[in-house]
mmCIF file of C-alpha atoms in Angstrom:
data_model
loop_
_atom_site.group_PDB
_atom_site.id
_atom_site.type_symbol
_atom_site.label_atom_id
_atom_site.label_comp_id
_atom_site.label_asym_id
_atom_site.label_seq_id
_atom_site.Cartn_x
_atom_site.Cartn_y
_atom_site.Cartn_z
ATOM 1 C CA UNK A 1 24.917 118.761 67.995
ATOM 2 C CA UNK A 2 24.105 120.511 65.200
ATOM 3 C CA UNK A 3 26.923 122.566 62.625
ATOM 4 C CA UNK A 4 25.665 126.118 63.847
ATOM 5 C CA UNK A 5 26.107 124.709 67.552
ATOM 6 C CA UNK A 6 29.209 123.403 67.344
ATOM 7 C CA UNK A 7 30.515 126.387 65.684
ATOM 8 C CA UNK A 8 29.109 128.863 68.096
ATOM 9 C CA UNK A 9 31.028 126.570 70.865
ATOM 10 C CA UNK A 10 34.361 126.664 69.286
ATOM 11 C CA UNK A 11 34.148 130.800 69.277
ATOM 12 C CA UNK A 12 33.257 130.600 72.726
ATOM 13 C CA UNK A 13 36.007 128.382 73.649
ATOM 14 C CA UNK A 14 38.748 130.421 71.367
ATOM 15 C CA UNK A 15 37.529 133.361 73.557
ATOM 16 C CA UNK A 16 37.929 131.929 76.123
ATOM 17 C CA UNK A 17 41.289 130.466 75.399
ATOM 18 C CA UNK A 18 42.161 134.272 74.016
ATOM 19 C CA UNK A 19 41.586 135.682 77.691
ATOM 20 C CA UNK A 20 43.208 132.855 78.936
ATOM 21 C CA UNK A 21 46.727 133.687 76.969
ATOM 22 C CA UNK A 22 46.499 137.229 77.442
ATOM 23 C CA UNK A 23 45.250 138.104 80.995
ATOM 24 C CA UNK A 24 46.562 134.579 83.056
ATOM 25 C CA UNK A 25 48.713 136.978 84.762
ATOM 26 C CA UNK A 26 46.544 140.166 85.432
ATOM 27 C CA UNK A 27 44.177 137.819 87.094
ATOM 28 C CA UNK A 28 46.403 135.471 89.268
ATOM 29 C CA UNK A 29 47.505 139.297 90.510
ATOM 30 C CA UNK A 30 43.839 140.491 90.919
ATOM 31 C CA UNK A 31 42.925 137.239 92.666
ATOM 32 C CA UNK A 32 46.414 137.330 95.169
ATOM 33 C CA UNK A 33 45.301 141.109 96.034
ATOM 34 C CA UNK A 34 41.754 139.453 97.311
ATOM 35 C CA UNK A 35 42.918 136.337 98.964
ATOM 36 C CA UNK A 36 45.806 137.048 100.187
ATOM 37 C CA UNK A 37 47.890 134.213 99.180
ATOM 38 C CA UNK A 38 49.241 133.276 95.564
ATOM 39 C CA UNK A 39 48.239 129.723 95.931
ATOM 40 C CA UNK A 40 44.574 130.248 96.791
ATOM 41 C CA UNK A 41 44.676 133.001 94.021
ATOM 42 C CA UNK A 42 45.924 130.040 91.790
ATOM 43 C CA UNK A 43 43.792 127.779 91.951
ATOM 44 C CA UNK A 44 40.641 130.554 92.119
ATOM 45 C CA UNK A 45 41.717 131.467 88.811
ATOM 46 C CA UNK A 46 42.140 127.398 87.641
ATOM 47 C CA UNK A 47 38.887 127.131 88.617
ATOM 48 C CA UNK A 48 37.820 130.505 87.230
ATOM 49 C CA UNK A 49 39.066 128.946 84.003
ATOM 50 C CA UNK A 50 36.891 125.695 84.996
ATOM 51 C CA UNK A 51 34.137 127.346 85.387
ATOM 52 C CA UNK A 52 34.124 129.488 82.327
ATOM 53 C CA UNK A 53 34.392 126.582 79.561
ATOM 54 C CA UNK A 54 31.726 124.381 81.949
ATOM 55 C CA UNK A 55 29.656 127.568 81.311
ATOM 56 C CA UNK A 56 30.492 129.141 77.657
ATOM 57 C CA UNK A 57 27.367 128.938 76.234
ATOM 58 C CA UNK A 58 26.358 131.811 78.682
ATOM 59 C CA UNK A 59 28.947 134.278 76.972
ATOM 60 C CA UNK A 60 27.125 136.603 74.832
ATOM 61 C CA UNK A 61 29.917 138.134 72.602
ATOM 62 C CA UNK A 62 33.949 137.487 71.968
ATOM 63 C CA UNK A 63 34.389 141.235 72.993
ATOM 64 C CA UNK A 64 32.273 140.928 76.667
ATOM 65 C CA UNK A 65 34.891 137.526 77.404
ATOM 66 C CA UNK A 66 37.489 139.131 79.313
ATOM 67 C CA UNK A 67 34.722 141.240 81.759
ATOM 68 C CA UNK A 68 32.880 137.567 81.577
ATOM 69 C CA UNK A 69 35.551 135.466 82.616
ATOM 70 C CA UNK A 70 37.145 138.199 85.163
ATOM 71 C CA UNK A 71 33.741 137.913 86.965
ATOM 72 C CA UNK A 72 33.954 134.102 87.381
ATOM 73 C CA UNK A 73 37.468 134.656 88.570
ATOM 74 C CA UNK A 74 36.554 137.620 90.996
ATOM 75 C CA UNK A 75 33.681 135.615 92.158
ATOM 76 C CA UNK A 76 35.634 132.234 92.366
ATOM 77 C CA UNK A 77 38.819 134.526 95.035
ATOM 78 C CA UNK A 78 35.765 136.207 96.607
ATOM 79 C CA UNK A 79 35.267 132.759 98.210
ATOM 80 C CA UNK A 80 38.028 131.540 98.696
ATOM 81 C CA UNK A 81 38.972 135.069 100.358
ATOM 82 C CA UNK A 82 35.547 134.055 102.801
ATOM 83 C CA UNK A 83 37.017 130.748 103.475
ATOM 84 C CA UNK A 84 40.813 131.799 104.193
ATOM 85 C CA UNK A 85 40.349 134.906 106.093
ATOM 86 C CA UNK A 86 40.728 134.038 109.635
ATOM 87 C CA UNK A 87 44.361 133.192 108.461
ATOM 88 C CA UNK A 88 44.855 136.561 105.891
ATOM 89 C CA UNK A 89 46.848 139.624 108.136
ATOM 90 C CA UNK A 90 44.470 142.388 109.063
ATOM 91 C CA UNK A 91 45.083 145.576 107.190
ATOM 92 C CA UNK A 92 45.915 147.102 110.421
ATOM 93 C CA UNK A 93 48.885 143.897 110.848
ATOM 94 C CA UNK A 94 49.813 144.384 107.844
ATOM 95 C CA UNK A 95 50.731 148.108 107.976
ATOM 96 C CA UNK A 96 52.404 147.470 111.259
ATOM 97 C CA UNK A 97 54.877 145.012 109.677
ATOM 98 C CA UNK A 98 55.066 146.893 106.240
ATOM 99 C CA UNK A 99 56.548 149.775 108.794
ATOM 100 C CA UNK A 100 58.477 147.818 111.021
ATOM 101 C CA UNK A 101 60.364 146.531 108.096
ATOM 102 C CA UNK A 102 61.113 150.411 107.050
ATOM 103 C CA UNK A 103 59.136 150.669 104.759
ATOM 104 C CA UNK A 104 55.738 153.507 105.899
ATOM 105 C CA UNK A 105 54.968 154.843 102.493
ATOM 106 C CA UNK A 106 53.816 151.061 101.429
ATOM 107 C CA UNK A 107 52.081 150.331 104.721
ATOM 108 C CA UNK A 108 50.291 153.732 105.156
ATOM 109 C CA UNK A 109 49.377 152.990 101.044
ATOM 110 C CA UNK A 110 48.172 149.350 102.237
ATOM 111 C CA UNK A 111 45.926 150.571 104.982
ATOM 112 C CA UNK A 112 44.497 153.003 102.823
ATOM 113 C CA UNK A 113 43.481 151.059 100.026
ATOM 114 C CA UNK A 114 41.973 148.524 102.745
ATOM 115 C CA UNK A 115 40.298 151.262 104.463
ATOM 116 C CA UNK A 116 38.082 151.858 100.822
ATOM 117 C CA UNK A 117 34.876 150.554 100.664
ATOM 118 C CA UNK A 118 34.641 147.397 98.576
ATOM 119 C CA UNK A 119 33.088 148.510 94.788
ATOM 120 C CA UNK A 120 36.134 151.031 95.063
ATOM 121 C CA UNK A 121 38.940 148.696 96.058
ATOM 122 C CA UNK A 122 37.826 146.148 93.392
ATOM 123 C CA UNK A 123 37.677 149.086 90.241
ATOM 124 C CA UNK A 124 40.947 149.928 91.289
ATOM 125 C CA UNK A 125 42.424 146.394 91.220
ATOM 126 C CA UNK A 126 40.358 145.612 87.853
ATOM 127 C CA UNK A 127 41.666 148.660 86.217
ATOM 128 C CA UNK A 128 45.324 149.262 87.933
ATOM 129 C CA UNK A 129 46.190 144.970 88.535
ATOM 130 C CA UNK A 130 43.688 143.304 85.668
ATOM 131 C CA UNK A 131 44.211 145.789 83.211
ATOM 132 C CA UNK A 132 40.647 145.977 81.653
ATOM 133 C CA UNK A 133 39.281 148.545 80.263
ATOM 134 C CA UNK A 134 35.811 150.325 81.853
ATOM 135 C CA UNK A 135 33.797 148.162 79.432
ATOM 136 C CA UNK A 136 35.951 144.769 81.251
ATOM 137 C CA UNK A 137 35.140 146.211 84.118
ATOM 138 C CA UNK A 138 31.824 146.919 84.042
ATOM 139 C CA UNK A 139 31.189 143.077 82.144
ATOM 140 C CA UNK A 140 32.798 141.960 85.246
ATOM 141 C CA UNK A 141 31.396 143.773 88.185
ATOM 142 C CA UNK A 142 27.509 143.666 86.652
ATOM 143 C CA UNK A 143 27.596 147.509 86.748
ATOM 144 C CA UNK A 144 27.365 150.495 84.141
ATOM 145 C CA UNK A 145 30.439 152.183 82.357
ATOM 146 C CA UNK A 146 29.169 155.683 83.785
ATOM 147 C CA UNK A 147 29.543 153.782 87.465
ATOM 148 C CA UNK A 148 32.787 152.680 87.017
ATOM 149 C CA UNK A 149 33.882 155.748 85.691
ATOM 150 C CA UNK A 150 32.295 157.370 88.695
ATOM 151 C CA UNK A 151 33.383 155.058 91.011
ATOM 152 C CA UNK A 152 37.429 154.822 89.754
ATOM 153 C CA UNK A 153 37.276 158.689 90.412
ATOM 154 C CA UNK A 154 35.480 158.097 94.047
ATOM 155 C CA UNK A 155 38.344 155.621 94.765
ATOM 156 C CA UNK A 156 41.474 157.918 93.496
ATOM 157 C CA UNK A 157 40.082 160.894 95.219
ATOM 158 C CA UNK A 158 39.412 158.863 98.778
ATOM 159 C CA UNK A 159 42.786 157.169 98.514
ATOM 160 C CA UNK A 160 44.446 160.480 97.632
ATOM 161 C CA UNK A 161 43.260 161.892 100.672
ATOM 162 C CA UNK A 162 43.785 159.016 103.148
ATOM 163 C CA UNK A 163 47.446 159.236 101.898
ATOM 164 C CA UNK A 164 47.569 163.076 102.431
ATOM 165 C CA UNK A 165 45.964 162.444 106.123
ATOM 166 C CA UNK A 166 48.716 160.049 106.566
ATOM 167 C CA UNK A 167 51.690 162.162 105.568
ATOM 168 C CA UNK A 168 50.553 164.844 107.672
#
């Protein structure tokens, strides 16, 4: 392996190591909020990690690692989410014991966000639980800035009003 090479690997892996330090616990959150279940969301985000060093040499910049690696790790709870959902609580469940237990603000807030399509639910998490930016986001979700811009407003405005139904 050649000076240049070896060089270019070592930035990769400091990146890498970088988003590792500063965003372990923005993802394990992001992750739990998919699967369900802060196990599962562990060891999607190990392998996340896994994953990511296996594959540096596909990062294109330092700055586009945290969008890069959140993808793996989005990707890497996405099927784990596939593969435990028979046992996860339906949204409708889960309001039912959220207000059972006194608490209807945070089960009528839980059904709402699960009642968003997909894109929308996953800009919110990325922005609200991962903390990235819209550049992150967009790194990590294969999309446009403008589109997450667009599609963080979609999701505020259609949550604001499935709240307002609610309290009605």
């Amino acid at each position: 392996m050649g000076v240049w090479r070896r060089s270019q690997t070592d930035a990769e892996l400091a990146a890498i190591e970088t988003v590792y330090r500063e965003q372990l616990g923005s993802f394990v959150r992001l992750a739990t909020a998919i699967t369900g279940d802060e196990q599962v969301a562990l060891d999607a985000v190990h392998d996340g990690f896994v994953r990511a060093v296996r594959y540096r040499s596909r990062l294109r910049d330092r700055e586009s690692a945290p969008g890069w690696v959140c993808r793996i790790v989005l990707n890497e709870a996405r099927k784990r989410s596939t593969a435990e959902r028979r046992h996860a609580l339906s949204p409708k469940a889960a309001t039912e014991e959220l207000t059972t237990n006194g608490h209807r603000e945070a089960g009528a807030a839980v059904s709402a966000l699960a009642s968003l399509p997909e894109r929308q639910r996953l800009v919110l998490f990325l922005r609200y639980y991962a903390d990235l930016d819209y550049a992150g986001i967009a790194e990590a979700l294969g999309i446009s800035r403008g589109t997450v811009s667009a599609t963080l407003h979609a999701a505020r405005s259609n949550l604001q009003a499935k709240l307002k139904e609610v309290n009605a």
